[in-house]
Amino acid sequence: MKRILILSAGIGSGHNSAAGAVAESLKAADSSAVICVTDIMEECSGKQTKLIYKYGYAASMSIIPGIYDRGYYAAQDGSEHRRGNAAVLHAAEGMTQSVYKRIRDISPDVIYCTHFFPAITATILRKRYDLGFRIILSNLDYNVTPYWNSASDADIITVAHRELIPDCIRMGFDESRIFVTGIPTKEAFLLDYDKASVRGELGLDADMFTILVMFGGGDWAGAHRIVQSLIKCGLPCQVIVINGRNKRSFDAVEKMTIPDSVKLVNIGYTDKVEKYMAASDAAVTKAGGISTTEMINIGLPMIISRKSYGQERLNLEFLAGHNACLSYRGDAELRQCLGYCRENGNELVSGMIKLRTDAAKTIAELILKQITEENT
């Protein structure tokens, strides 16, 4: 019986979403496989680690993005990189006891990781106890962020695109261990939807130009400012706002005065994200690796602010360079982008199609192949 331990790190919702997508594909490929999914930030880390890496990330991206941006680039090399590596290794070491308990419980053949934290922790434990599992690590951005070199002992790293291979090599990964799979999303984002039918199912206006406002897991609380910008654009439209579990963002949108030309659909958490994407004509969103890949896979034109920071700025540069999104700075440019999506959205989708992959299925097959090869 094949046993797979999936370790995520809930720093934002994308890592958990990717873990769920791969688990779903593993079950589809081999229903007899034992699969255990663990978010180490929630289940294995101490309060201090969670405060620094989970809530600290969300706060810095929401409150002090400029400072986060400078720190991000300072961490790419030099003394800040060395200090950061030491801090990451310290945090990973602090999770070893709890992760080791899960390893003992399941005795995995493969540990699949959606963040470098669990990959580092698994590497430490494999060396310490001379364990035989293999480690597969997925990079979930369109760039390779600082500190991934600390996880270079993973047996395999999967990446979004072949252009990331040189950065992985620079980080210490041997080229033979780098697999280009794309970024994993759930199968629901790869299905074909009839827009009119989905709008009817969701109770949306069938004919209005529809804009989705979505910012990942909801830690970013500026959705109401985007809605204000859309109102200023003066375009008759239907605006869907997905706030995730961020009640502050939901309440701020609820309190807004909306003109008759705009139909506002304000949503908190939903398990129908893929249907709201399928119902929309364009999305104003941030450049998170998972959310942008979901939109690529479903074929939803993206408009992303050039006020992006850290890895999201690099994601934006990659996507714009591949004609997979539009970018804007200010309300005038946002209006132009919306007009382009309304008139030429299919041209943008044609650029996105080149990046479309069923990465979760590919990664699941890769995981199962490691177990098969080990047993032959």
Tab-separated table of C-alpha atoms in Angstrom:
chain	number	residue	atom	x	y	z
A	1	MET	CA	0.000	0.000	0.000
A	2	LYS	CA	1.370	3.400	-1.033
A	3	ARG	CA	1.675	5.949	1.772
A	4	ILE	CA	2.066	9.670	1.113
A	5	LEU	CA	2.395	12.447	3.673
A	6	ILE	CA	1.535	15.886	2.270
A	7	LEU	CA	2.986	18.773	4.265
A	8	SER	CA	1.758	22.286	3.636
A	9	ALA	CA	2.415	25.596	5.372
A	10	GLY	CA	-0.589	27.888	5.677
A	11	ILE	CA	1.221	31.141	4.927
A	12	GLY	CA	-1.623	32.413	2.803
A	13	SER	CA	-4.184	29.930	1.488
A	14	GLY	CA	-2.378	28.921	-1.707
A	15	HIS	CA	-0.110	26.302	-0.170
A	16	ASN	CA	-3.047	24.478	1.414
A	17	SER	CA	-5.033	24.724	-1.810
A	18	ALA	CA	-2.178	23.123	-3.757
A	19	ALA	CA	-1.865	20.380	-1.140
A	20	GLY	CA	-5.571	19.639	-1.470
A	21	ALA	CA	-5.356	19.574	-5.270
A	22	VAL	CA	-2.521	17.044	-5.278
A	23	ALA	CA	-4.269	14.911	-2.638
A	24	GLU	CA	-7.391	14.915	-4.820
A	25	SER	CA	-5.379	13.789	-7.868
A	26	LEU	CA	-3.579	11.102	-5.877
A	27	LYS	CA	-6.887	9.638	-4.750
A	28	ALA	CA	-8.162	9.681	-8.341
A	29	ALA	CA	-5.008	7.913	-9.547
A	30	ASP	CA	-4.853	5.312	-6.743
A	31	SER	CA	-7.868	5.007	-4.463
A	32	SER	CA	-6.020	2.552	-2.202
A	33	ALA	CA	-3.219	5.009	-1.356
A	34	VAL	CA	-3.010	6.279	2.219
A	35	ILE	CA	-2.764	10.056	2.097
A	36	CYS	CA	-2.330	12.329	5.109
A	37	VAL	CA	-2.418	16.131	4.682
A	38	THR	CA	-0.948	18.347	7.411
A	39	ASP	CA	-0.610	22.138	7.619
A	40	ILE	CA	2.534	22.439	9.718
A	41	MET	CA	1.897	26.100	10.521
A	42	GLU	CA	-1.409	25.190	12.179
A	43	GLU	CA	-0.565	21.775	13.588
A	44	CYS	CA	3.186	21.653	14.205
A	45	SER	CA	4.554	25.151	14.818
A	46	GLY	CA	4.821	27.091	18.046
A	47	LYS	CA	3.055	30.384	18.690
A	48	GLN	CA	6.145	32.463	17.929
A	49	THR	CA	6.803	30.791	14.576
A	50	LYS	CA	3.163	31.169	13.563
A	51	LEU	CA	3.149	34.815	14.612
A	52	ILE	CA	6.297	35.637	12.619
A	53	TYR	CA	5.793	33.648	9.453
A	54	LYS	CA	2.022	33.340	9.051
A	55	TYR	CA	0.495	36.437	10.588
A	56	GLY	CA	3.637	38.507	10.062
A	57	TYR	CA	3.521	37.854	6.315
A	58	ALA	CA	-0.155	38.801	6.086
A	59	ALA	CA	0.372	41.962	8.125
A	60	SER	CA	3.443	43.093	6.196
A	61	MET	CA	1.725	42.608	2.813
A	62	SER	CA	-1.337	44.518	4.030
A	63	ILE	CA	0.191	47.274	6.165
A	64	ILE	CA	3.840	47.793	5.183
A	65	PRO	CA	4.227	46.287	1.704
A	66	GLY	CA	7.053	48.663	0.774
A	67	ILE	CA	9.165	47.532	3.715
A	68	TYR	CA	8.356	43.891	2.919
A	69	ASP	CA	9.466	44.527	-0.670
A	70	ARG	CA	12.839	45.969	0.365
A	71	GLY	CA	13.383	43.113	2.790
A	72	TYR	CA	12.485	40.580	0.120
A	73	TYR	CA	15.105	41.811	-2.317
A	74	ALA	CA	17.706	42.241	0.427
A	75	ALA	CA	17.146	38.578	1.291
A	76	GLN	CA	18.077	37.359	-2.176
A	77	ASP	CA	21.784	37.508	-1.447
A	78	GLY	CA	24.398	38.868	0.948
A	79	SER	CA	24.263	39.025	4.747
A	80	GLU	CA	20.467	39.357	4.908
A	81	HIS	CA	20.174	36.113	2.966
A	82	ARG	CA	22.500	34.330	5.377
A	83	ARG	CA	20.632	35.639	8.428
A	84	GLY	CA	17.327	34.692	6.856
A	85	ASN	CA	18.542	31.174	6.111
A	86	ALA	CA	19.573	30.763	9.738
A	87	ALA	CA	16.131	31.944	10.924
A	88	VAL	CA	14.339	29.604	8.499
A	89	LEU	CA	16.435	26.628	9.618
A	90	HIS	CA	15.743	27.500	13.257
A	91	ALA	CA	11.981	27.631	12.623
A	92	ALA	CA	12.061	24.344	10.689
A	93	GLU	CA	14.007	22.675	13.492
A	94	GLY	CA	11.332	23.791	15.942
A	95	MET	CA	8.712	21.769	14.044
A	96	THR	CA	10.648	18.504	13.905
A	97	GLN	CA	9.107	16.841	16.962
A	98	SER	CA	5.506	17.284	15.784
A	99	VAL	CA	6.293	16.366	12.174
A	100	TYR	CA	8.215	13.278	13.306
A	101	LYS	CA	5.091	12.075	15.128
A	102	ARG	CA	3.144	12.231	11.867
A	103	ILE	CA	5.930	10.403	10.055
A	104	ARG	CA	5.830	7.626	12.652
A	105	ASP	CA	2.039	7.426	12.357
A	106	ILE	CA	1.958	6.995	8.568
A	107	SER	CA	5.456	5.656	7.641
A	108	PRO	CA	5.356	7.494	4.297
A	109	ASP	CA	7.047	6.353	1.103
A	110	VAL	CA	7.008	9.965	-0.124
A	111	ILE	CA	6.644	13.302	1.631
A	112	TYR	CA	5.221	15.904	-0.718
A	113	CYS	CA	5.718	19.556	0.343
A	114	THR	CA	4.086	22.739	-0.944
A	115	HIS	CA	6.490	25.060	0.906
A	116	PHE	CA	10.190	24.996	1.724
A	117	PHE	CA	9.515	24.934	5.505
A	118	PRO	CA	8.161	21.376	5.597
A	119	ALA	CA	10.777	20.243	3.058
A	120	ILE	CA	13.561	21.492	5.334
A	121	THR	CA	11.954	19.847	8.367
A	122	ALA	CA	11.554	16.544	6.493
A	123	THR	CA	15.205	16.712	5.374
A	124	ILE	CA	16.384	17.241	8.949
A	125	LEU	CA	14.362	14.247	10.158
A	126	ARG	CA	15.446	12.000	7.288
A	127	LYS	CA	19.104	12.605	8.121
A	128	ARG	CA	18.640	12.425	11.884
A	129	TYR	CA	16.804	9.089	11.919
A	130	ASP	CA	18.134	7.573	8.664
A	131	LEU	CA	14.639	7.354	7.159
A	132	GLY	CA	13.960	6.108	3.644
A	133	PHE	CA	11.187	8.347	2.317
A	134	ARG	CA	11.660	10.573	-0.705
A	135	ILE	CA	10.925	14.307	-0.601
A	136	ILE	CA	9.176	16.144	-3.431
A	137	LEU	CA	8.837	19.919	-3.183
A	138	SER	CA	6.680	22.223	-5.329
A	139	ASN	CA	7.457	25.865	-5.980
A	140	LEU	CA	4.125	27.676	-6.251
A	141	ASP	CA	5.213	30.948	-7.858
A	142	TYR	CA	6.462	32.039	-11.253
A	143	ASN	CA	9.842	32.791	-9.682
A	144	VAL	CA	12.097	31.174	-7.087
A	145	THR	CA	11.941	33.072	-3.802
A	146	PRO	CA	14.736	33.490	-1.226
A	147	TYR	CA	15.591	30.621	1.132
A	148	TRP	CA	14.618	27.815	-1.253
A	149	ASN	CA	18.312	26.879	-1.233
A	150	SER	CA	17.780	25.671	2.353
A	151	ALA	CA	15.557	22.916	0.914
A	152	SER	CA	17.985	21.832	-1.810
A	153	ASP	CA	18.294	18.332	-0.290
A	154	ALA	CA	14.797	17.512	-1.570
A	155	ASP	CA	14.910	14.702	-4.108
A	156	ILE	CA	12.701	16.532	-6.624
A	157	ILE	CA	11.501	20.112	-7.046
A	158	THR	CA	8.617	20.936	-9.380
A	159	VAL	CA	8.359	24.369	-10.964
A	160	ALA	CA	5.859	26.393	-12.946
A	161	HIS	CA	7.903	26.929	-16.105
A	162	ARG	CA	11.197	25.997	-17.715
A	163	GLU	CA	12.417	29.598	-17.259
A	164	LEU	CA	12.784	28.862	-13.524
A	165	ILE	CA	15.331	26.078	-14.057
A	166	PRO	CA	18.428	28.364	-13.981
A	167	ASP	CA	17.297	29.925	-10.682
A	168	CYS	CA	16.768	26.475	-9.177
A	169	ILE	CA	20.258	25.427	-10.256
A	170	ARG	CA	21.648	28.599	-8.696
A	171	MET	CA	19.788	27.659	-5.488
A	172	GLY	CA	21.613	24.320	-5.383
A	173	PHE	CA	19.169	21.948	-7.112
A	174	ASP	CA	20.744	19.574	-9.621
A	175	GLU	CA	19.069	19.933	-13.022
A	176	SER	CA	18.154	16.225	-13.074
A	177	ARG	CA	15.962	16.819	-9.996
A	178	ILE	CA	13.994	19.742	-11.489
A	179	PHE	CA	10.651	18.867	-13.113
A	180	VAL	CA	8.559	21.407	-15.025
A	181	THR	CA	4.949	20.578	-14.120
A	182	GLY	CA	3.148	23.885	-13.707
A	183	ILE	CA	1.449	24.964	-10.475
A	184	PRO	CA	-1.161	22.548	-9.072
A	185	THR	CA	-4.806	23.584	-8.860
A	186	LYS	CA	-7.944	21.545	-8.291
A	187	GLU	CA	-9.545	19.823	-11.271
A	188	ALA	CA	-12.572	22.121	-10.995
A	189	PHE	CA	-10.497	24.950	-12.506
A	190	LEU	CA	-9.741	22.869	-15.608
A	191	LEU	CA	-13.343	22.040	-16.490
A	192	ASP	CA	-15.333	23.731	-19.249
A	193	TYR	CA	-18.240	25.881	-18.055
A	194	ASP	CA	-21.110	27.503	-19.886
A	195	LYS	CA	-21.074	31.112	-18.731
A	196	ALA	CA	-24.805	31.691	-19.083
A	197	SER	CA	-25.646	28.514	-17.157
A	198	VAL	CA	-23.227	29.343	-14.343
A	199	ARG	CA	-24.574	32.873	-14.019
A	200	GLY	CA	-28.078	31.480	-13.765
A	201	GLU	CA	-26.996	28.989	-11.105
A	202	LEU	CA	-25.340	31.738	-9.041
A	203	GLY	CA	-28.209	34.227	-9.429
A	204	LEU	CA	-26.116	36.701	-11.403
A	205	ASP	CA	-27.241	39.097	-14.115
A	206	ALA	CA	-27.010	37.219	-17.403
A	207	ASP	CA	-25.979	40.147	-19.629
A	208	MET	CA	-23.849	42.601	-17.617
A	209	PHE	CA	-20.092	42.836	-18.049
A	210	THR	CA	-18.901	41.009	-14.932
A	211	ILE	CA	-15.743	41.758	-12.931
A	212	LEU	CA	-14.390	39.520	-10.188
A	213	VAL	CA	-12.430	41.159	-7.358
A	214	MET	CA	-10.414	38.535	-5.494
A	215	PHE	CA	-7.251	38.624	-3.427
A	216	GLY	CA	-6.412	35.053	-2.451
A	217	GLY	CA	-7.092	33.994	1.116
A	218	GLY	CA	-8.567	37.332	2.170
A	219	ASP	CA	-5.697	38.646	4.315
A	220	TRP	CA	-5.465	41.632	1.979
A	221	ALA	CA	-8.195	44.013	3.114
A	222	GLY	CA	-8.314	46.489	0.215
A	223	ALA	CA	-11.200	45.068	-1.824
A	224	HIS	CA	-13.355	48.114	-1.063
A	225	ARG	CA	-10.706	50.384	-2.616
A	226	ILE	CA	-10.781	48.330	-5.805
A	227	VAL	CA	-14.584	48.615	-5.889
A	228	GLN	CA	-14.238	52.393	-5.492
A	229	SER	CA	-11.874	52.453	-8.469
A	230	LEU	CA	-14.306	50.377	-10.533
A	231	ILE	CA	-17.114	52.828	-9.704
A	232	LYS	CA	-14.890	55.742	-10.804
A	233	CYS	CA	-14.304	54.009	-14.125
A	234	GLY	CA	-17.968	54.655	-14.893
A	235	LEU	CA	-18.583	51.380	-16.700
A	236	PRO	CA	-21.957	49.673	-16.188
A	237	CYS	CA	-20.935	46.361	-14.690
A	238	GLN	CA	-21.600	43.564	-12.266
A	239	VAL	CA	-18.893	43.326	-9.580
A	240	ILE	CA	-18.353	40.138	-7.588
A	241	VAL	CA	-16.180	40.535	-4.490
A	242	ILE	CA	-14.820	37.384	-2.840
A	243	ASN	CA	-13.450	38.257	0.595
A	244	GLY	CA	-12.532	34.790	1.849
A	245	ARG	CA	-12.766	34.706	5.636
A	246	ASN	CA	-11.844	38.382	6.002
A	247	LYS	CA	-14.881	39.892	7.725
A	248	ARG	CA	-13.251	43.331	7.836
A	249	SER	CA	-13.024	43.385	4.046
A	250	PHE	CA	-16.591	42.103	3.683
A	251	ASP	CA	-17.957	44.751	6.068
A	252	ALA	CA	-16.058	47.569	4.333
A	253	VAL	CA	-17.625	46.622	0.991
A	254	GLU	CA	-21.067	46.299	2.585
A	255	LYS	CA	-20.904	49.894	3.845
A	256	MET	CA	-20.156	51.373	0.414
A	257	THR	CA	-22.615	53.476	-1.567
A	258	ILE	CA	-23.088	51.784	-4.929
A	259	PRO	CA	-24.511	53.615	-7.994
A	260	ASP	CA	-27.368	52.128	-9.996
A	261	SER	CA	-25.019	51.382	-12.895
A	262	VAL	CA	-23.114	48.840	-10.772
A	263	LYS	CA	-24.577	45.609	-9.445
A	264	LEU	CA	-22.491	44.533	-6.447
A	265	VAL	CA	-22.361	40.915	-5.293
A	266	ASN	CA	-20.441	40.880	-2.005
A	267	ILE	CA	-19.401	37.399	-0.892
A	268	GLY	CA	-17.504	36.206	2.149
A	269	TYR	CA	-16.148	32.680	2.052
A	270	THR	CA	-17.326	30.458	-0.792
A	271	ASP	CA	-16.553	26.946	-1.977
A	272	LYS	CA	-17.646	27.911	-5.509
A	273	VAL	CA	-14.679	30.061	-6.487
A	274	GLU	CA	-14.269	28.253	-9.804
A	275	LYS	CA	-17.900	28.994	-10.728
A	276	TYR	CA	-17.605	32.681	-9.912
A	277	MET	CA	-14.463	32.761	-12.065
A	278	ALA	CA	-16.290	30.989	-14.893
A	279	ALA	CA	-19.148	33.502	-14.610
A	280	SER	CA	-16.838	36.528	-14.893
A	281	ASP	CA	-15.452	38.417	-17.888
A	282	ALA	CA	-12.379	39.827	-16.118
A	283	ALA	CA	-10.700	39.719	-12.709
A	284	VAL	CA	-8.955	42.456	-10.774
A	285	THR	CA	-6.648	40.470	-8.544
A	286	LYS	CA	-3.259	40.190	-6.912
A	287	ALA	CA	-0.388	38.201	-8.396
A	288	GLY	CA	-0.448	35.185	-6.103
A	289	GLY	CA	0.903	32.044	-7.739
A	290	ILE	CA	-2.120	29.841	-7.011
A	291	SER	CA	-4.936	32.322	-7.702
A	292	THR	CA	-3.426	33.483	-11.004
A	293	THR	CA	-2.923	29.852	-12.067
A	294	GLU	CA	-6.565	29.094	-11.250
A	295	MET	CA	-7.580	31.975	-13.522
A	296	ILE	CA	-5.188	30.817	-16.256
A	297	ASN	CA	-6.626	27.308	-16.128
A	298	ILE	CA	-10.234	28.491	-16.240
A	299	GLY	CA	-9.519	31.162	-18.879
A	300	LEU	CA	-10.365	34.353	-16.967
A	301	PRO	CA	-8.549	37.511	-18.153
A	302	MET	CA	-6.559	39.059	-15.275
A	303	ILE	CA	-5.838	42.690	-14.440
A	304	ILE	CA	-3.150	43.149	-11.791
A	305	SER	CA	-1.945	46.338	-10.131
A	306	ARG	CA	1.696	47.239	-10.700
A	307	LYS	CA	1.766	48.049	-6.987
A	308	SER	CA	2.798	44.452	-6.337
A	309	TYR	CA	5.552	43.447	-3.960
A	310	GLY	CA	8.137	40.729	-3.408
A	311	GLN	CA	7.397	37.459	-5.165
A	312	GLU	CA	4.095	38.842	-6.464
A	313	ARG	CA	5.903	41.581	-8.365
A	314	LEU	CA	8.035	38.904	-10.023
A	315	ASN	CA	4.916	36.838	-10.753
A	316	LEU	CA	3.386	39.877	-12.438
A	317	GLU	CA	6.522	40.430	-14.525
A	318	PHE	CA	6.478	36.809	-15.658
A	319	LEU	CA	2.763	36.761	-16.510
A	320	ALA	CA	2.872	40.103	-18.319
A	321	GLY	CA	5.945	38.924	-20.225
A	322	HIS	CA	3.974	35.913	-21.437
A	323	ASN	CA	0.913	38.013	-22.407
A	324	ALA	CA	-1.106	36.243	-19.713
A	325	CYS	CA	-2.353	39.344	-17.867
A	326	LEU	CA	-2.802	43.093	-18.065
A	327	SER	CA	-1.398	45.509	-15.484
A	328	TYR	CA	-2.384	48.980	-14.416
A	329	ARG	CA	-1.423	51.895	-12.217
A	330	GLY	CA	-4.266	54.257	-11.394
A	331	ASP	CA	-7.933	54.451	-12.353
A	332	ALA	CA	-7.385	55.653	-15.930
A	333	GLU	CA	-5.259	52.633	-16.819
A	334	LEU	CA	-7.667	50.312	-15.007
A	335	ARG	CA	-10.503	51.634	-17.189
A	336	GLN	CA	-8.409	50.997	-20.301
A	337	CYS	CA	-7.690	47.438	-19.183
A	338	LEU	CA	-11.369	46.772	-18.505
A	339	GLY	CA	-12.258	48.121	-21.926
A	340	TYR	CA	-9.687	45.836	-23.520
A	341	CYS	CA	-11.076	42.808	-21.652
A	342	ARG	CA	-14.598	43.701	-22.728
A	343	GLU	CA	-13.655	44.011	-26.389
A	344	ASN	CA	-10.648	41.683	-26.758
A	345	GLY	CA	-10.746	39.306	-23.816
A	346	ASN	CA	-10.338	36.274	-26.070
A	347	GLU	CA	-6.955	37.554	-27.270
A	348	LEU	CA	-5.699	37.654	-23.688
A	349	VAL	CA	-7.059	34.169	-23.010
A	350	SER	CA	-5.098	32.846	-26.003
A	351	GLY	CA	-1.884	33.947	-24.263
A	352	MET	CA	-2.976	32.321	-21.022
A	353	ILE	CA	-3.691	28.978	-22.696
A	354	LYS	CA	0.038	28.487	-23.343
A	355	LEU	CA	0.585	28.332	-19.558
A	356	ARG	CA	-2.367	26.024	-18.860
A	357	THR	CA	-1.406	22.678	-17.275
A	358	ASP	CA	-2.949	19.883	-15.224
A	359	ALA	CA	-0.080	20.122	-12.751
A	360	ALA	CA	-1.846	18.346	-9.881
A	361	LYS	CA	-2.317	15.234	-12.028
A	362	THR	CA	1.292	15.388	-13.268
A	363	ILE	CA	2.660	15.764	-9.737
A	364	ALA	CA	0.460	12.927	-8.448
A	365	GLU	CA	1.829	10.665	-11.187
A	366	LEU	CA	5.363	11.753	-10.296
A	367	ILE	CA	4.801	10.931	-6.613
A	368	LEU	CA	3.381	7.483	-7.380
A	369	LYS	CA	6.209	6.782	-9.833
A	370	GLN	CA	8.773	7.317	-7.054
A	371	ILE	CA	7.071	4.627	-4.966
A	372	THR	CA	6.836	2.204	-7.901
A	373	GLU	CA	10.512	2.654	-8.775
A	374	GLU	CA	11.519	2.194	-5.158
A	375	ASN	CA	9.685	-1.139	-5.011
A	376	THR	CA	11.163	-2.524	-8.272
